[in-house]
Coordinates of C-alpha atoms and ligand atoms in Angstrom, one line a residue:
X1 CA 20.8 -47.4 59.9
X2 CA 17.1 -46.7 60.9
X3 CA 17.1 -46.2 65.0
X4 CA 14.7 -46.2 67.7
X5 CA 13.7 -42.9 69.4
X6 CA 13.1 -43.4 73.2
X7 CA 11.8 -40.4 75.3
X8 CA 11.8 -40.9 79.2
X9 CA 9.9 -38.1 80.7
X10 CA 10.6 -35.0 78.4
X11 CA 9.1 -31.9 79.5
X12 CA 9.2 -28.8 77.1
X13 CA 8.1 -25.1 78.3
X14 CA 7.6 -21.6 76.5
X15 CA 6.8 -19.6 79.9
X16 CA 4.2 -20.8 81.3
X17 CA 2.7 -23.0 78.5
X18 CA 3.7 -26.9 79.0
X19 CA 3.8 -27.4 75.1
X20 CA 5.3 -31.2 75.9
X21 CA 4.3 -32.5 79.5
X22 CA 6.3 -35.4 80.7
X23 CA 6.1 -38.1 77.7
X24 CA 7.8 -41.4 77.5
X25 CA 7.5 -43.3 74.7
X26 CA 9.4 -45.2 72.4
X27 CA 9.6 -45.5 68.6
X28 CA 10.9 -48.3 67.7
X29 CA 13.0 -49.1 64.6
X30 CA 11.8 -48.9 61.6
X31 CA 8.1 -47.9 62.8
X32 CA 6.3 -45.7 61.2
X33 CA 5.2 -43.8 63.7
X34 CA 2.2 -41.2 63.9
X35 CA 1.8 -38.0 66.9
X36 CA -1.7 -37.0 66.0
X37 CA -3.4 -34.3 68.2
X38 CA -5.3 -30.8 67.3
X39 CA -3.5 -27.5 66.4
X40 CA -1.7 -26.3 69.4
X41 CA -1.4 -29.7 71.5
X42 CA 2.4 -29.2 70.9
X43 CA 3.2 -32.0 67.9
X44 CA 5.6 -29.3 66.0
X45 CA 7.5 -28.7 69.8
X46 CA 8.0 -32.4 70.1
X47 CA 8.8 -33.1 66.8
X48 CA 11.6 -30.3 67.2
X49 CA 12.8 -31.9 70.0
X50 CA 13.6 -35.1 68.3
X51 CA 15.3 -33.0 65.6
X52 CA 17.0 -31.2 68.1
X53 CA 16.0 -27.8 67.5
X54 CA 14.8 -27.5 71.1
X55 CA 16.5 -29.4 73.7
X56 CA 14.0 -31.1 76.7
X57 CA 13.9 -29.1 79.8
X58 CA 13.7 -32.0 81.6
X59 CA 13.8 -35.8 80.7
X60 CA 16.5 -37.8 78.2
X61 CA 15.9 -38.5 74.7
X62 CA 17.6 -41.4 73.2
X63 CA 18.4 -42.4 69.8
X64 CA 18.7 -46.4 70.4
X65 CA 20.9 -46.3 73.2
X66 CA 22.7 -43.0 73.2
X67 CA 21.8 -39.9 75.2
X68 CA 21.2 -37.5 72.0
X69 CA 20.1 -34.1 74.3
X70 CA 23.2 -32.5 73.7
X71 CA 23.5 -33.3 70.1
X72 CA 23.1 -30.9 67.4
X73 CA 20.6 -31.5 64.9
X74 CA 23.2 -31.5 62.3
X75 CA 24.4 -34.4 63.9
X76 CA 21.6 -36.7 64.3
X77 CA 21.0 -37.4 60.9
X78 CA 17.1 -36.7 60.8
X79 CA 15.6 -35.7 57.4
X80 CA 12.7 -33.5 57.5
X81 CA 9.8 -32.6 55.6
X82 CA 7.6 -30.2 55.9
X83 CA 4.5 -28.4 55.4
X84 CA 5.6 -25.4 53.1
X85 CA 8.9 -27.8 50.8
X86 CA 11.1 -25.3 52.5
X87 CA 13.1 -26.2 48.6
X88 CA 15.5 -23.5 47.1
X89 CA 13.2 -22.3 44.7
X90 CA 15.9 -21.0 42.0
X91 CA 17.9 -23.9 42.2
X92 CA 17.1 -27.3 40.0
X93 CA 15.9 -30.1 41.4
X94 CA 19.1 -32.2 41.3
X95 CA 20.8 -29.2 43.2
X96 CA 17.8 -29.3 46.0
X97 CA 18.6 -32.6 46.6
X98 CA 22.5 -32.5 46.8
X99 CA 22.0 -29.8 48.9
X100 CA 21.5 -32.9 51.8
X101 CA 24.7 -34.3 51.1
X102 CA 27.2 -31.0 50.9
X103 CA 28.2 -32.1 54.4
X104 CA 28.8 -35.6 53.1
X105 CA 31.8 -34.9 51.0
X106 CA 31.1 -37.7 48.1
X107 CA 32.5 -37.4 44.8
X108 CA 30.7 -36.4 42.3
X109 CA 30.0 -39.9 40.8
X110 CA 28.7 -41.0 43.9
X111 CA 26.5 -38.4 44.8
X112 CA 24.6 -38.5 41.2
X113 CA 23.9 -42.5 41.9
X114 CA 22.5 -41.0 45.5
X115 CA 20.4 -38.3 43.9
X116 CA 19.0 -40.9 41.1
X117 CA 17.9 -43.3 43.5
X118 CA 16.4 -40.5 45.6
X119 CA 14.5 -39.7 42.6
X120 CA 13.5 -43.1 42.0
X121 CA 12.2 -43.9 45.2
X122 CA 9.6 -40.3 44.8
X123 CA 9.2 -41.4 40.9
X124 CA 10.6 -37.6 39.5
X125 CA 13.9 -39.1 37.5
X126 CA 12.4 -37.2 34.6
X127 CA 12.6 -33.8 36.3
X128 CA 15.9 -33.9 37.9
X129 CA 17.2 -30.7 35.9
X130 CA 13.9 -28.5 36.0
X131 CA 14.2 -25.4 38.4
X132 CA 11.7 -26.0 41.6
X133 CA 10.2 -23.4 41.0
X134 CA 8.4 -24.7 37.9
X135 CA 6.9 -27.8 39.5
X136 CA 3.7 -28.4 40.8
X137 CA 3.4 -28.4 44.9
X138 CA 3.0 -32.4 44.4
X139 CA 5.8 -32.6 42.4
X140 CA 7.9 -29.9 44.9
X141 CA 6.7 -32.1 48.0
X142 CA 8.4 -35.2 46.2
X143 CA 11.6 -33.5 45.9
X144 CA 11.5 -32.7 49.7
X145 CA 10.8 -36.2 50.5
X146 CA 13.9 -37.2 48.2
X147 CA 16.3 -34.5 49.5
X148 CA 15.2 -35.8 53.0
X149 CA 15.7 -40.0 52.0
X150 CA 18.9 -38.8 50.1
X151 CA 21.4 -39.1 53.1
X152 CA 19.9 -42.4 54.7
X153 CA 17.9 -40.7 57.8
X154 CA 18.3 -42.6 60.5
X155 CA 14.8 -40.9 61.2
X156 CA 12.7 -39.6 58.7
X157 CA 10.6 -36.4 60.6
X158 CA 7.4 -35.5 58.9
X159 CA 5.8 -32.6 60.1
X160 CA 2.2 -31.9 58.1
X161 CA 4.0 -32.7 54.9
X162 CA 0.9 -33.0 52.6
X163 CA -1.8 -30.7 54.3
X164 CA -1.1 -28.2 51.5
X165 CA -2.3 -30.7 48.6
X166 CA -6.0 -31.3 47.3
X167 CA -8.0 -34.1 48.7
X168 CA -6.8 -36.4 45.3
X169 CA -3.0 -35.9 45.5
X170 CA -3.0 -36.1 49.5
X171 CA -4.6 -39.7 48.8
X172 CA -2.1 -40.9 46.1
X173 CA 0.8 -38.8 48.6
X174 CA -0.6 -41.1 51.4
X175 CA 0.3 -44.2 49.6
X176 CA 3.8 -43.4 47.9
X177 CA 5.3 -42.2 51.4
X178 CA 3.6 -45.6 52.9
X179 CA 5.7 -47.7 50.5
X180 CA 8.2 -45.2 50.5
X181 CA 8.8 -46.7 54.0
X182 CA 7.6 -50.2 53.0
X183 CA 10.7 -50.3 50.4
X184 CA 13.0 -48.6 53.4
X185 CA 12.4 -49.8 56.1
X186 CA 13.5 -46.1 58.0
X187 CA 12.1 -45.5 61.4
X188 CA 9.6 -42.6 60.3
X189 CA 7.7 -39.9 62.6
X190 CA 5.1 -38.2 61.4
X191 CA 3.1 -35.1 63.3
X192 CA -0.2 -34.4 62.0
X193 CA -3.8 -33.2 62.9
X194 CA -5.6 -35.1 60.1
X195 CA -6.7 -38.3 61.4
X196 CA -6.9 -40.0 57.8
X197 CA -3.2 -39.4 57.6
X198 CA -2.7 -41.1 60.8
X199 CA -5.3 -44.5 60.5
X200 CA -4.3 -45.1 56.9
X201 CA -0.3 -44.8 57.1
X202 CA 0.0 -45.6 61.0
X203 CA 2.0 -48.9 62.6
X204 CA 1.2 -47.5 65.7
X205 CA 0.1 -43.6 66.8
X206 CA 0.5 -41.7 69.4
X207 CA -2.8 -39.4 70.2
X208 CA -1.6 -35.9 72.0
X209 CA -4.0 -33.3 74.3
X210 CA -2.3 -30.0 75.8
X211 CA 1.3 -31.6 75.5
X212 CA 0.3 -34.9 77.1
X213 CA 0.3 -38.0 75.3
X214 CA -3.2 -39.5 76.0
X215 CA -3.7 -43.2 74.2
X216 CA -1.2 -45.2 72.0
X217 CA -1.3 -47.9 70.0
X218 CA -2.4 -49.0 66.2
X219 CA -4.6 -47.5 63.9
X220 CA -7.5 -50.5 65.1
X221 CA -6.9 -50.4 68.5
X222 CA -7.5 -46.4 68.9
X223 CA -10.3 -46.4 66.7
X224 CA -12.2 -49.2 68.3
X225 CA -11.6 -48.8 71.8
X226 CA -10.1 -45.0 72.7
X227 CA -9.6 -44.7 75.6
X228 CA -11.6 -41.3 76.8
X229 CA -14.0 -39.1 75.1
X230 CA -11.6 -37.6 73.6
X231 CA -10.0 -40.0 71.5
X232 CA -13.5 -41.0 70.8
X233 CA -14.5 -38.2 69.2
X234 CA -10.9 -36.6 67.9
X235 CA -10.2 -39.8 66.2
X236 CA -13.2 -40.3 63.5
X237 CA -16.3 -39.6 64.2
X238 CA -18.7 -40.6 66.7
X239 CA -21.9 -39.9 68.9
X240 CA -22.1 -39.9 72.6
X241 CA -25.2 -40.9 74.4
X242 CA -24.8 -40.1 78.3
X243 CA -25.9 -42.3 81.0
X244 CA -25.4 -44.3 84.2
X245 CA -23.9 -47.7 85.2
X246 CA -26.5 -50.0 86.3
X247 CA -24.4 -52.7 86.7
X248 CA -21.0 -53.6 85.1
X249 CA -18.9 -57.2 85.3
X250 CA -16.9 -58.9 83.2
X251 CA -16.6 -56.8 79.9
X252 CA -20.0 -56.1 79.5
X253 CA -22.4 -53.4 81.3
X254 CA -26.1 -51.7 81.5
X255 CA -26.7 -48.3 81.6
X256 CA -29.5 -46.3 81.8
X257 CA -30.0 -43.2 79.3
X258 CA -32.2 -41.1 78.5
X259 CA -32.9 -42.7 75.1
X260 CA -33.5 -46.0 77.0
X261 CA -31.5 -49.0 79.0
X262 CA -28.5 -49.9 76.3
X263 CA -26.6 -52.8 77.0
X264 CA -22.5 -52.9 76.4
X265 CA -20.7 -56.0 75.5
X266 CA -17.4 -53.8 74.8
X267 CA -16.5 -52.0 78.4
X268 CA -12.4 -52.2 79.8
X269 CA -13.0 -49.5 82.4
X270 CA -13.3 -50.4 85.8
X271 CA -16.9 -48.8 85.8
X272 CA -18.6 -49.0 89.3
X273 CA -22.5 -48.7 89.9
X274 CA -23.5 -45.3 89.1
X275 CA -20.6 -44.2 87.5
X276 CA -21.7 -41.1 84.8
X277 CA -20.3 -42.5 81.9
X278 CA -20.6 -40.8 77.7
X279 CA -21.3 -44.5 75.4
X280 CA -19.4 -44.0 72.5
X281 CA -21.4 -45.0 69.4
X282 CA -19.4 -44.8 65.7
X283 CA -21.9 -43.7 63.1
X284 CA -21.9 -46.4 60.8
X285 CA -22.8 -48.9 63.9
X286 CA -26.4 -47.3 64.0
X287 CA -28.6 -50.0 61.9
X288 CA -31.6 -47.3 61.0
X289 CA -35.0 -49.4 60.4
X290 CA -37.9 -48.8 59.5
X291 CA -40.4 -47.5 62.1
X292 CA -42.5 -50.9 62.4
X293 CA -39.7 -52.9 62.9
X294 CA -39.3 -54.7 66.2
X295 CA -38.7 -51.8 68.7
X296 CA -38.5 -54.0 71.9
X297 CA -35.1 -55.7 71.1
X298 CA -32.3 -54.9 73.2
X299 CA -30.5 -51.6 71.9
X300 CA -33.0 -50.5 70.2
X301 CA -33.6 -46.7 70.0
X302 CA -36.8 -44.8 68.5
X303 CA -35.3 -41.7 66.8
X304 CA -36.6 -39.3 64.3
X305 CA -34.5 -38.2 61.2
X306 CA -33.9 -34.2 60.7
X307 CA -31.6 -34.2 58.3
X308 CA -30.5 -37.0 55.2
X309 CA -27.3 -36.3 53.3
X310 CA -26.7 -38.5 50.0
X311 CA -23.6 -38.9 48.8
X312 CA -23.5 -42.1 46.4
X313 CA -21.7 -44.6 48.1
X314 CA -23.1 -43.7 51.4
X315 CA -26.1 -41.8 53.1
X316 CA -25.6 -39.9 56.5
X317 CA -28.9 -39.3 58.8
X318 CA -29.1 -36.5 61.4
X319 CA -31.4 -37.6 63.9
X320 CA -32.7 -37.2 67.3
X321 CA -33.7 -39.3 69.8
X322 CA -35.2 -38.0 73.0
X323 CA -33.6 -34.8 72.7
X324 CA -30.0 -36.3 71.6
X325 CA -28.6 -35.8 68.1
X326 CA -27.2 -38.2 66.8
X327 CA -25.5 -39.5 63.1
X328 CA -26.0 -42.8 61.1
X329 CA -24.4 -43.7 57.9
X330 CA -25.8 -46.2 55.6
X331 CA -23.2 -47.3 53.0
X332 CA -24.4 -48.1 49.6
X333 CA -27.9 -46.6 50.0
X334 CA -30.4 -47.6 47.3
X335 CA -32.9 -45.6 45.0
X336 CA -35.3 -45.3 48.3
X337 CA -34.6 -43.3 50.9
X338 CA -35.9 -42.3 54.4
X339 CA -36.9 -38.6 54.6
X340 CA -36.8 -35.5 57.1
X341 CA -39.6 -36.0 59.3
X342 CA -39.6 -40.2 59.5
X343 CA -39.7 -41.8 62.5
X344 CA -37.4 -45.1 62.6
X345 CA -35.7 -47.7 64.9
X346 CA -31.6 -47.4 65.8
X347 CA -30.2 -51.1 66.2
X348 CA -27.3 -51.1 67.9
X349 CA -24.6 -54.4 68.6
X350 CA -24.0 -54.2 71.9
X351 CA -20.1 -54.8 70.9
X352 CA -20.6 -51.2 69.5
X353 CA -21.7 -49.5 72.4
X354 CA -18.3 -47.8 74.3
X355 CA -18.7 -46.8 77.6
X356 CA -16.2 -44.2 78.4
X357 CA -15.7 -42.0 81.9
X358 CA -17.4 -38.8 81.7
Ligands
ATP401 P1 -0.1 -26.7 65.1 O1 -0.8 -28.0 64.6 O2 -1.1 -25.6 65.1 O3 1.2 -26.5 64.4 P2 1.1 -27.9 67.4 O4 0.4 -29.1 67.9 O5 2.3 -28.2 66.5 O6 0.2 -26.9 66.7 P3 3.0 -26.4 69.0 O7 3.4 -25.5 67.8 O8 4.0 -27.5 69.4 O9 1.6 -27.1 68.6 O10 2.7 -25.5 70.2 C1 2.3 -26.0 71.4 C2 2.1 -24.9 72.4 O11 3.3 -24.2 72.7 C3 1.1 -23.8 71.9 O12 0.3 -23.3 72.9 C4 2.1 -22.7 71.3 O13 1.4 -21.5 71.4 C5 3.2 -22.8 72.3 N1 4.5 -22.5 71.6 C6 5.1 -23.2 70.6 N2 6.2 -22.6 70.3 C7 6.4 -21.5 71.1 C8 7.4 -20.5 71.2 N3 8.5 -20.6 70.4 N4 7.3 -19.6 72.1 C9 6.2 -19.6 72.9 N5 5.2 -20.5 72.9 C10 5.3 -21.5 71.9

């Protein structure tokens, strides 16, 4: 049932605004597949295309090996969830979800066994004859997800479908719809522009800027080596320390900054001698020491702290270090702590230090 979703060059336009700019890429079946880019990169216009509310200006979009362009969305069977339920808010749950399978002609038998598994697989059985409009959003954005599962998507489109939930019910929403598609097996897409989304459900993502498709690949691979400052940064956190290529060869470099020489054991640019380069440093890969500790190791950085935010299992520093600021986390920070004002040594693995083009 599931497919894969192939597009070859699709271009997308609204006057002069290239919301999708010439993307290939394939989903493959049964991925569960994240396009993760800030507001306005163009995820909702691409995600419309695959549903086939828009059709590509240019390029072909295949649904495993058929040309779909010219198919209606009614056609394609794609469920969708979205932000806001879009659920009939007079009508009962058990109608909601039927709703998906009007077109289906089932008996009525048949379409009852549908609609309880449906309800199953988002744990409401209980609440199959409440009116929607008496649930909770939560409970409203399982019924979406079961109105959408209902007629066996051969892809599932999820577009922001839990950024209207508290921080507690996005988490536990985060792990039903991951073994939602564990138990399934359906080729899912999901746009978003929260990152924890994307790392904690992802196979693989997709990271979007200005309708261009910028670095792909699994949750790991972006987060440890992105592939421009912009990933870097867009995907977690991170600081960026700006110097020059000394000398680079064989995966490793040294680069002079203004914090001091640093030394990289994780480069997979082609870098050349002098190239202006932004090192990518995560926060938690800043060991802060104390101030006596051995500051001629390599990678060592003298910084002073401006700023200490507690907040039980970890501690966040603001520092700065020859006029950069920078960000540690320490995780499980004891009953001491370091203070405004201290002065202390960065470590730094050199496997943590990222080089990337400026
Ligand atoms: P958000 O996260 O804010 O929903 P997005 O990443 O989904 O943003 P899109 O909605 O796809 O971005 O929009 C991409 C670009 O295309 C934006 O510049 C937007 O203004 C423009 N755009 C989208 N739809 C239309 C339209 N119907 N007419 C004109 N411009 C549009």
């Amino acid at each position: 049932m599931a497919v894969a979703v192939q597009l070859t060059h699709v271009t997308k336009a609204f006057d002069t605004t290239l919301a999708v700019n010439d993307v290939s890429l394939k989903i493959e079946r049964g991925e569960f597949f994240f396009l993760l880019g800030p507001s306005g990169c163009g995820k909702s216009t691409f995600l419309r295309i695959v549903a086939g509310f828009y059709k590509p200006d240019t390029g072909e979009l295949k649904f495993d090996d058929t040309i779909v362009n010219n198919v209606p969305p009614h056609q394609r069977n794609t469920g969708m969830v979205f932000q806001n339920y879009a659920l009939w808010p007079h009508m009962s749950v058990a109608e909601n979800i039927a709703y998906g399978l009007t077109l289906r002609k089932l008996g009525k038998s048949e379409r009852d066994e549908k609609i309880t598994s449906a309800l199953e697989m988002v744990q409401m059985v209980d609440y199959r004859d409440r009116a929607v409009n008496t649930l909770s959003g939560g409970q409203q954005q399982r019924i979406a997800l079961a109105r959408a599962l209902v007629i066996e998507p051969s892809v599932l489109l999820l577009d922001e479908p839990i950024s209207n939930l508290d921080a507690a019910l996005r988490q536990q929403m985060r792990d039903e719809i991951k073994q939602i598609h564990d138990r399934t097996n359906i080729t899912m897409f999901y746009v978003t522009h929260d990152q924890v989304d994307a790392l904690s459900m992802a196979d693989r993502m997709a990271i979007m800027q200005d309708g261009v498709i910028i670095q792909v690949g699994t949750p790991r691979e972006v987060y440890q080596f992105p592939k421009n400052t912009f990933v870097a940064s867009f995907v977690g956190e991170t600081n960026f320390i700006s110097g020059k290529v000394q000398n680079a060869s064989n995966g490793s470099a040294t680069i002079e900054t203004s914090v001091g020489t640093l030394h990289s054991e994780t480069v997979y640019h082609n870098l050349s001698d002098g190239t202006p380069v932004q090192c990518s440093i995560r926060p938690e890969a800043l060991i802060v020491n104390s101030e006596n500790d051995d500051n001629h190791a390599e990678n060592t950085i003298t910084a002073k702290i401006t700023a200490v935010n507690y907040l039980g299992r970890i501690e966040e520093y603001q520092l700065v270090a020859a006029d950069v600021p920078l960000k540690a986390v320490h995780y499980n920070p004891g009953i001491e702590t370091k203070k405004p004002g201290d002065t202390v040594q960065l470590a730094i693995a050199a496997e943590a230090i990222i080089p990337l083009p400026d």
